Amino acid sequence: MTESAPNSTGSVYLSKRFTRRLRRRRGREHLLRAAGVGAVMIAIGMLAVLFTSIVLQGDSAFLQTRIALEVDFDLETLGVDSAEREALEDGSYRTLLHQALYDRFGRPEARAARDQLTAMVSDEAVYRLRDRVLNDPNLIGQTQRIWMPAASEVDLIAKGVVPRDLPEADRLVSDRVLGWMGQLREAGDLKTVFNTDFFIRTDSREPEVAGIRGAIVGSALMLLVTLVTALPVGLAAAVYLEEFAPKNRWTELIDVNIRNLAAVPSILFGLLGLAVFVRLFGMPRSTPLVGGLVLALLVLPTIIIAARAAIQAVPPSLREAAQELGASRMQTTFLTVLPNALPGILTGTIISMAEALGETAPLLMIGMVAFIAEMPTDFNDPAAPLPVLVYLWSTSPERGFFEKTAAAILVLLAFLLVMNALAVWLRMRTQKRG
Amino acid sequence: MSPQTALLLALLLASLGFVAGYRRAWSVAGSRKPLHSLPRDHGLWVLLCMLLPALAFTVLGLAVEGPLIDWLLYQGLPESLRESEERSLLLSRLGNIAAGGQVFGDVSAAEQAAADRLSAMHRWSDWLIGGGAIALAFGGGLFALPRINHRFRARNRSERIILALLLLASTIAILTTAGVVFSLLSEALRFFAAVNPLDFFFGLKWSPQTAIRAGQVGAEGAFGVVPVLLGTLLIASIALLVAVPIGLLSAIWMVEFAPSRIRSTAKPIIEVLAGVPTVVYGFFAAVTVGPAISDLGQALGLEVSSESALAAGSVMGIMIIPYMSSLADDVIASVPQRLRDGAMMLGATQGETLFRVVLPAALPGLLSAVVLSASRALGETMIVVMAAGLFANLTLNPLESVTTVTVQITTALTGDQPFDSPTTLSAFALGLTLFFITLALNLFALRVMERWRERYD
């Protein structure tokens, strides 16, 4: 601007200085675009690394190794004198299992070898043999070929999660066990199948048979509590604030409060739940009821904000038309505004439920860190929801839980993906219509 | 009868009440006596009169039930039992016996008797709450039905009740904030009764293990919050160093440069990514990034802890990228188009428009996006619980292991310390500190955002 005006415009645009500057400006422009694309690429790349690493770590947990053994249901081995049900309940099914292994491979003389042999099959097999006999006492005296889950170490080797050419000390199982595994595989008595246990069983101390069904049920119960408490309250609050609230300091205070609560760290809601629900009201710890209430408080701001936005988006002409026809404000709100805001409210609700499903920290505060093997059936049964199970498994020292953790994460992400896709689809549909 | 069944019954009764009110409204109306309100408004009025008292009674009853029964039970216990154990432990033991669960040691006759009394009281209170709820529902119906006649203003009355309910619902946010402050404050005050607040806020040493047995060696416990806060700040700064540039640049590109087709697919994807649970990132940090950074450091000849602040911080940064990016996206997108048009008219390139016009205009909004991200980073729990250290280390070296406020809260409350020990209570003092720090950040961000919005609306 300070330069003197040029005599002829053409000469300026052709001058060396001008072209140099133009080139520099364009160069900067390209640099900026490249930086932007680079940032997006980096972000996508990092997330891709995250998901690939979890998929690679978790896919093997969907497979399970099983071993078939000829089990001779012999009263003497069981240490029982009669085939009565009561007597059978006290039988030593562990001995039965060990005997089946000895029958297959011969009883090793050295104690260490014997321990290695008997540790090849999961402890869970003992209980399954017992259940089998108690369900069908006619088995006594027969010999049956039964598939049983392999122990976690054998499972990991058989699936190739732990390579078998490691030195013996790093490999989880000894050369001897590897030899037995080879024999079993040659005879067709060792197979790797889809891990149904993972989906139909509850948590267990044995990684090879631990499952997520209890956690899924726990999460579902908890989300149900969250939904039935947070949705009506959140919706009512949004309706009041958008349609009825006078513009005064009190309303403003509520508004600021909601926005702040949406950004309060989730762990503090856990402390609130511990101090108020558990200690003050004496509600039982680590139950879906308390967890659901804490999560309801946590997602309430999200629901309110989403519902308010949806209500705001309803065109004022609809309100005016309804009132013109003689509807009261309440009738206008409930018969005209809310039905039109419904898709937006639903989208917000689904997103907030997804948020609640993935939340872990506040649940740890109210005691949801316990090992729970029973299936929760009631809102007052102790439960460990899915993300808590992920956390618990990730802190387990057993090697076998590692892949299970990643697999549980995959299931959790699948649920979230479905919920979010539903929300996005709902929103796109309404946008098209509007 | 459990309170749940009673509530369901009350709901059923109230629906019948709706039908009764509806029909009664029809029957009292005639050609000379037009109804003031629609029949369904009369039905609604009966329903509200029946359901609300029952609901309120049940909720109140359930809230009071626990502490009241505990108190009654404890008052009725023989001296010998009362002295044998601490109140909360004794009560939970009796609860276990009554529920038929496993308890440690033998059950004495006195304990068994008390447990039986407890079960009886629970049965009684269930009946009382359930019966009361149903009686109230009936009473509500008897109150409401006779009032229906053609002049009765049922709509105005039920609308007033509903308005009150809506108002009540809107105060829940205030109640929640009050609840957080109250619960943190009351427990934190008990903590400060045991530990000097000055030692807490200015102490340089944090080792919260207090002696469980008297005379235990080396377990006095030191509660200086400075190293914990420093660790939190360190990890949060690393997270912001990762998240702010990447999130901001990608938001800029998405708003200003990206073709609209890419933008319309990428935006929902980013929102979905913002919903990935933090426990997932925690697992990633603990098993993939932590060891990788530590191996890399070793290859370079550096001493890197496998729980380094760098690992936890950078993964937290990855977690915050979508959050930061979608906040910044909204802010940049809401800068009025006419400002851009003006700059372009004058011959500025898109980049120049961005740096000279759009970004300066968006600055307050972007600032509040950064502050909200910071508040999120400070309060993030699962990533640091899984990938950061447990021991408070007074250091700013990102390669070392540090701890954070949230980690300390979690360890204090998931450990096996008795509830009244300073270790456990320290969680609430830490929570209070965290609450006020994030509150200040959030309020600042919200206010800046508000002012900024007003300027362009």
XYZ file of C-alpha atoms in Angstrom, chain B:
457
model
C -44.732 -57.843 47.487
C -41.650 -56.101 46.232
C -41.780 -52.349 45.594
C -41.231 -53.055 41.874
C -44.395 -55.150 41.603
C -46.255 -52.569 43.664
C -45.195 -49.831 41.269
C -46.288 -51.883 38.300
C -49.628 -52.504 40.005
C -50.000 -48.798 40.742
C -49.271 -48.075 37.089
C -51.956 -50.551 36.080
C -54.415 -49.001 38.533
C -53.606 -45.546 37.231
C -54.277 -46.656 33.665
C -57.640 -47.970 34.822
C -58.106 -44.603 36.510
C -57.490 -42.931 33.171
C -60.245 -45.009 31.587
C -62.587 -44.327 34.501
C -61.984 -40.574 34.307
C -62.474 -40.628 30.556
C -65.788 -42.457 30.805
C -67.011 -40.369 33.682
C -66.299 -37.225 31.716
C -68.425 -38.560 28.855
C -71.235 -39.507 31.186
C -71.443 -36.160 33.017
C -71.503 -34.259 29.766
C -74.705 -33.430 27.964
C -75.906 -31.118 25.224
C -76.748 -28.423 27.786
C -73.623 -29.035 29.773
C -70.589 -28.957 27.491
C -67.386 -30.173 29.104
C -64.728 -27.612 29.913
C -61.935 -30.036 29.046
C -61.678 -32.951 26.689
C -62.487 -36.343 28.205
C -58.876 -37.432 27.783
C -57.795 -34.465 29.928
C -60.053 -35.714 32.693
C -58.552 -39.163 32.294
C -55.051 -37.713 32.478
C -55.922 -35.792 35.626
C -57.120 -38.967 37.362
C -54.012 -40.820 36.188
C -51.682 -38.143 37.554
C -53.530 -38.009 40.875
C -53.138 -41.755 41.253
C -49.634 -42.323 39.937
C -47.599 -39.416 41.301
C -48.197 -39.901 45.041
C -47.539 -43.639 44.699
C -44.331 -43.012 42.774
C -43.075 -40.352 45.163
C -43.873 -42.558 48.155
C -42.013 -45.538 46.716
C -38.913 -43.575 45.783
C -38.831 -41.876 49.157
C -39.460 -45.170 50.945
C -36.655 -46.940 49.091
C -34.252 -44.102 49.837
C -35.061 -44.060 53.546
C -35.443 -47.820 53.976
C -31.753 -48.795 54.061
C -30.430 -46.350 56.654
C -33.588 -46.661 58.794
C -33.426 -50.443 58.966
C -29.708 -50.305 59.724
C -30.383 -47.874 62.557
C -33.251 -49.909 64.012
C -31.278 -53.105 63.782
C -28.228 -51.608 65.414
C -30.284 -50.117 68.251
C -31.785 -53.540 68.921
C -28.491 -55.405 69.055
C -27.184 -56.749 72.362
C -24.164 -54.930 73.833
C -21.876 -57.914 73.312
C -22.437 -57.915 69.562
C -22.134 -54.163 69.279
C -18.749 -54.219 70.921
C -17.445 -57.166 68.911
C -16.959 -55.263 65.681
C -17.176 -51.912 63.992
C -20.716 -50.790 63.030
C -20.441 -50.945 59.237
C -18.574 -54.265 59.286
C -21.073 -55.791 61.700
C -24.040 -54.611 59.659
C -22.655 -55.933 56.401
C -21.874 -59.261 58.109
C -25.443 -59.525 59.402
C -26.702 -58.629 55.926
C -24.655 -61.475 54.473
C -26.002 -63.937 57.012
C -29.559 -62.834 56.327
C -29.051 -63.200 52.580
C -27.757 -66.724 53.148
C -24.340 -65.873 51.724
C -20.925 -67.039 52.827
C -19.494 -65.418 55.938
C -16.152 -65.680 57.608
C -16.089 -67.706 60.820
C -18.981 -69.255 62.759
C -22.379 -67.620 63.142
C -23.307 -67.150 66.777
C -26.881 -67.490 68.060
C -27.120 -63.751 68.710
C -25.964 -62.994 65.196
C -28.439 -65.450 63.739
C -31.264 -63.861 65.721
C -30.267 -60.398 64.562
C -30.066 -61.606 60.963
C -33.554 -63.100 61.240
C -34.810 -59.810 62.604
C -33.162 -58.070 59.656
C -34.911 -60.314 57.126
C -38.210 -59.779 58.919
C -37.724 -56.008 58.839
C -36.935 -56.145 55.139
C -40.086 -58.135 54.493
C -42.100 -55.666 56.540
C -40.688 -52.635 54.853
C -41.296 -54.163 51.417
C -44.941 -54.683 52.362
C -45.174 -51.242 53.880
C -43.758 -49.508 50.821
C -45.689 -51.627 48.352
C -48.945 -51.454 50.289
C -48.547 -47.747 50.859
C -47.980 -47.121 47.181
C -51.118 -49.030 46.224
C -53.190 -47.386 48.939
C -52.029 -43.975 47.738
C -52.956 -44.883 44.181
C -56.449 -45.866 45.349
C -56.724 -42.748 47.485
C -55.706 -40.594 44.545
C -58.425 -42.188 42.467
C -61.061 -41.645 45.173
C -59.944 -38.026 45.452
C -59.944 -37.313 41.743
C -62.937 -39.156 40.299
C -65.766 -37.422 42.227
C -64.377 -34.028 41.235
C -65.097 -34.591 37.584
C -68.074 -32.649 36.305
C -68.712 -30.596 33.225
C -67.240 -27.422 34.694
C -64.131 -29.056 36.058
C -61.002 -27.564 34.511
C -59.139 -30.838 34.143
C -56.804 -29.640 31.389
C -55.598 -26.575 33.273
C -55.024 -28.605 36.397
C -53.110 -31.438 34.767
C -51.109 -28.954 32.747
C -50.112 -27.211 35.940
C -48.998 -30.530 37.456
C -47.030 -31.410 34.337
C -45.385 -28.015 34.278
C -44.292 -28.547 37.870
C -42.855 -31.928 36.896
C -40.949 -30.392 34.007
C -39.564 -27.717 36.280
C -38.535 -30.393 38.770
C -36.726 -32.326 36.042
C -34.815 -29.240 34.984
C -33.432 -28.753 38.479
C -31.825 -32.186 38.393
C -28.709 -30.675 36.816
C -28.344 -28.311 39.753
C -29.020 -31.162 42.167
C -26.308 -33.236 40.495
C -23.751 -30.459 40.776
C -24.775 -29.891 44.372
C -24.521 -33.629 44.980
C -21.015 -33.791 43.547
C -19.854 -30.827 45.598
C -21.569 -32.075 48.745
C -20.244 -35.616 48.532
C -16.718 -34.522 47.700
C -16.688 -31.798 50.299
C -18.071 -33.819 53.196
C -15.596 -36.646 52.752
C -12.740 -34.281 51.957
C -13.398 -32.421 55.209
C -12.994 -35.677 57.088
C -9.723 -36.151 55.260
C -8.560 -32.665 56.168
C -9.355 -33.410 59.798
C -6.651 -36.065 59.654
C -4.224 -34.346 57.284
C -3.275 -30.702 57.382
C -4.602 -28.931 54.233
C -1.302 -27.058 53.914
C 0.568 -30.347 53.817
C -1.870 -31.565 51.222
C -1.730 -28.620 48.839
C 1.975 -27.813 49.165
C 3.557 -31.123 50.146
C 6.122 -32.514 47.745
C 5.780 -36.165 48.687
C 2.882 -38.487 47.932
C 2.885 -41.984 49.395
C -0.618 -42.677 50.679
C 0.010 -46.060 52.289
C -1.024 -45.638 55.893
C -0.351 -48.180 58.591
C -3.023 -50.868 58.781
C -1.457 -52.356 61.887
C -0.075 -50.157 64.609
C 3.704 -49.938 64.566
C 4.147 -50.917 60.941
C 7.453 -49.696 59.576
C 7.645 -47.037 56.894
C 3.920 -46.529 56.485
C 3.180 -43.135 57.946
C 1.774 -41.892 54.671
C 2.565 -38.566 53.069
C -0.166 -36.640 51.328
C 1.485 -33.918 49.262
C -0.528 -33.348 46.123
C 2.126 -31.409 44.172
C 3.838 -34.385 42.474
C 0.468 -35.893 41.590
C -0.755 -32.644 40.055
C 2.540 -32.206 38.225
C 2.219 -35.694 36.765
C -1.334 -34.944 35.679
C -0.227 -31.715 34.032
C 2.687 -33.449 32.321
C 0.519 -36.159 30.785
C -2.214 -33.695 29.842
C 0.320 -31.363 28.173
C 1.730 -34.231 26.120
C -1.811 -35.128 25.128
C -2.555 -31.562 24.077
C 0.719 -31.324 22.162
C -0.469 -34.285 20.108
C -4.155 -33.426 19.871
C -4.261 -29.661 19.344
C -2.103 -29.334 16.196
C -3.473 -32.452 14.532
C -7.070 -31.804 15.556
C -6.894 -28.141 14.554
C -5.222 -28.752 11.193
C -7.619 -31.520 10.288
C -10.596 -29.328 11.270
C -9.234 -26.493 9.122
C -8.755 -28.805 6.184
C -12.179 -30.343 6.619
C -13.984 -26.988 6.741
C -11.980 -24.931 4.274
C -10.452 -27.294 1.770
C -12.092 -30.713 1.788
C -14.527 -31.532 -1.020
C -18.028 -31.645 0.393
C -18.368 -35.363 -0.355
C -15.364 -36.205 1.811
C -16.566 -33.855 4.521
C -20.015 -35.393 4.694
C -18.585 -38.906 5.162
C -15.639 -37.942 7.345
C -17.622 -35.956 9.887
C -19.793 -38.830 11.141
C -16.722 -41.088 11.210
C -14.909 -38.610 13.436
C -17.932 -38.437 15.720
C -18.007 -42.226 15.982
C -14.312 -42.243 16.833
C -14.961 -39.754 19.615
C -17.222 -42.427 21.102
C -14.580 -45.168 21.336
C -14.427 -46.109 25.024
C -11.329 -44.950 26.842
C -10.698 -48.429 28.214
C -9.884 -49.394 24.617
C -7.290 -46.646 24.345
C -5.960 -47.708 27.731
C -5.390 -51.237 26.519
C -3.695 -49.895 23.397
C -1.421 -47.663 25.477
C -0.546 -50.389 27.949
C 0.201 -53.261 25.581
C 1.226 -51.623 22.317
C 2.438 -48.046 22.674
C 4.095 -48.280 26.098
C 6.366 -51.217 25.254
C 7.038 -49.820 21.769
C 8.210 -46.467 23.127
C 10.265 -48.182 25.779
C 11.931 -50.458 23.171
C 12.580 -47.507 20.907
C 14.160 -45.609 23.768
C 16.377 -48.551 24.591
C 17.481 -48.787 20.969
C 18.471 -45.124 21.170
C 20.259 -45.710 24.431
C 17.755 -43.889 26.609
C 16.290 -45.055 29.862
C 12.529 -45.196 29.196
C 10.028 -46.601 31.631
C 7.411 -48.924 30.111
C 4.805 -46.821 31.907
C 6.244 -43.556 30.640
C 4.266 -40.323 30.669
C 4.991 -40.124 26.952
C 3.082 -43.339 26.179
C 0.010 -42.478 28.245
C 0.060 -38.848 27.083
C 0.367 -39.574 23.378
C -2.400 -42.165 23.412
C -4.553 -39.708 25.355
C -3.734 -37.227 22.605
C -4.990 -39.686 19.985
C -8.169 -40.056 22.020
C -8.689 -36.277 22.139
C -8.038 -35.653 18.413
C -11.637 -36.389 17.340
C -13.013 -34.317 20.229
C -10.747 -31.356 19.505
C -11.324 -31.658 15.794
C -15.100 -31.674 16.002
C -15.154 -28.726 18.445
C -12.808 -26.740 16.205
C -14.796 -27.787 13.157
C -17.979 -26.285 14.605
C -16.179 -23.092 15.551
C -14.502 -22.544 12.181
C -17.659 -23.458 10.292
C -19.641 -20.870 12.213
C -17.380 -17.965 11.173
C -19.686 -16.027 8.815
C -19.086 -16.690 5.138
C -19.194 -12.967 4.344
C -15.859 -12.463 6.133
C -14.254 -15.040 3.862
C -15.910 -13.573 0.801
C -14.613 -10.130 1.691
C -11.039 -11.309 2.018
C -11.155 -13.322 -1.184
C -12.605 -10.326 -3.032
C -9.522 -8.380 -2.084
C -7.418 -11.016 -3.764
C -6.260 -13.043 -0.773
C -5.598 -16.715 -1.316
C -7.583 -19.222 0.709
C -4.646 -19.672 3.055
C -4.262 -15.949 3.579
C -7.977 -15.595 4.177
C -7.666 -18.329 6.745
C -4.725 -16.865 8.642
C -5.618 -13.175 8.365
C -9.405 -13.342 8.684
C -10.969 -16.657 9.644
C -8.605 -17.764 12.383
C -8.436 -14.372 14.137
C -12.231 -14.292 14.076
C -12.420 -17.857 15.376
C -9.702 -17.416 17.982
C -11.862 -17.191 21.117
C -13.876 -20.200 20.027
C -10.710 -22.172 19.305
C -9.296 -21.160 22.637
C -12.311 -22.544 24.407
C -12.038 -25.749 22.340
C -8.465 -26.157 23.553
C -9.480 -25.458 27.137
C -12.310 -28.003 26.964
C -9.841 -30.543 25.571
C -7.475 -29.762 28.431
C -10.244 -30.283 30.955
C -10.985 -33.608 29.344
C -7.316 -34.614 29.433
C -6.990 -33.751 33.124
C -9.992 -35.850 34.090
C -9.310 -38.827 31.842
C -9.050 -41.986 33.903
C -8.848 -45.330 32.158
C -5.857 -44.598 29.915
C -3.727 -43.468 32.811
C -4.975 -46.183 35.163
C -3.897 -48.787 32.632
C -0.789 -47.167 31.195
C 0.669 -44.652 33.671
C 2.507 -45.309 36.898
C 1.285 -45.660 40.450
C 4.108 -43.898 42.206
C 4.251 -40.146 42.448
C 7.422 -38.962 40.851
C 8.339 -35.280 41.118
C 9.665 -34.927 37.596
C 8.973 -33.278 34.272
C 10.830 -35.912 32.271
C 8.285 -37.452 29.872
C 10.302 -40.661 29.675
C 9.807 -41.443 33.327
C 6.744 -42.905 34.967
C 4.456 -40.401 36.696
C 1.062 -40.729 38.311
C -2.102 -38.650 38.001
C -4.954 -37.482 40.191
C -7.383 -39.934 38.625
C -4.991 -42.876 39.041
C -4.607 -42.067 42.726
C -8.385 -41.792 43.191
C -8.861 -45.173 41.566
C -6.152 -46.924 43.548
C -7.373 -45.413 46.802
C -10.931 -46.632 46.257
C -10.309 -50.016 44.683
C -7.748 -51.142 47.236
C -8.469 -53.017 50.438
C -8.028 -50.132 52.849
C -10.782 -49.560 55.437
C -13.163 -46.814 54.383
C -12.262 -44.351 57.091
C -8.529 -44.446 56.560
C -6.905 -41.260 55.259
C -5.800 -43.236 52.192
C -9.377 -43.860 51.119
C -10.555 -40.399 52.089
C -7.694 -38.833 50.148
C -9.580 -39.904 47.008
C -12.276 -37.370 47.837
C -9.791 -34.581 48.497
C -8.174 -35.350 45.149
C -11.606 -35.473 43.543
C -12.437 -32.080 44.995
C -9.200 -30.628 43.621
C -9.924 -32.115 40.213
C -13.503 -30.845 40.295
C -12.514 -27.267 40.950
C -9.722 -27.279 38.379
C -12.006 -28.638 35.655
C -14.857 -26.372 36.809
C -12.662 -23.315 36.377
C -11.539 -24.473 32.934
C -15.073 -25.350 31.817
C -16.593 -22.089 33.020
C -13.835 -20.109 31.349
C -14.343 -22.003 28.088
C -18.124 -21.696 28.215
C -17.999 -17.979 28.909
C -15.516 -17.286 26.119
C -17.604 -19.377 23.735
C -20.784 -17.566 24.775
C -19.335 -14.103 24.225
C -17.952 -15.172 20.911
C -21.265 -16.638 19.751
C -23.058 -13.438 20.621
C -20.699 -11.474 18.409
C -21.659 -13.382 15.292
C -25.278 -14.192 15.873
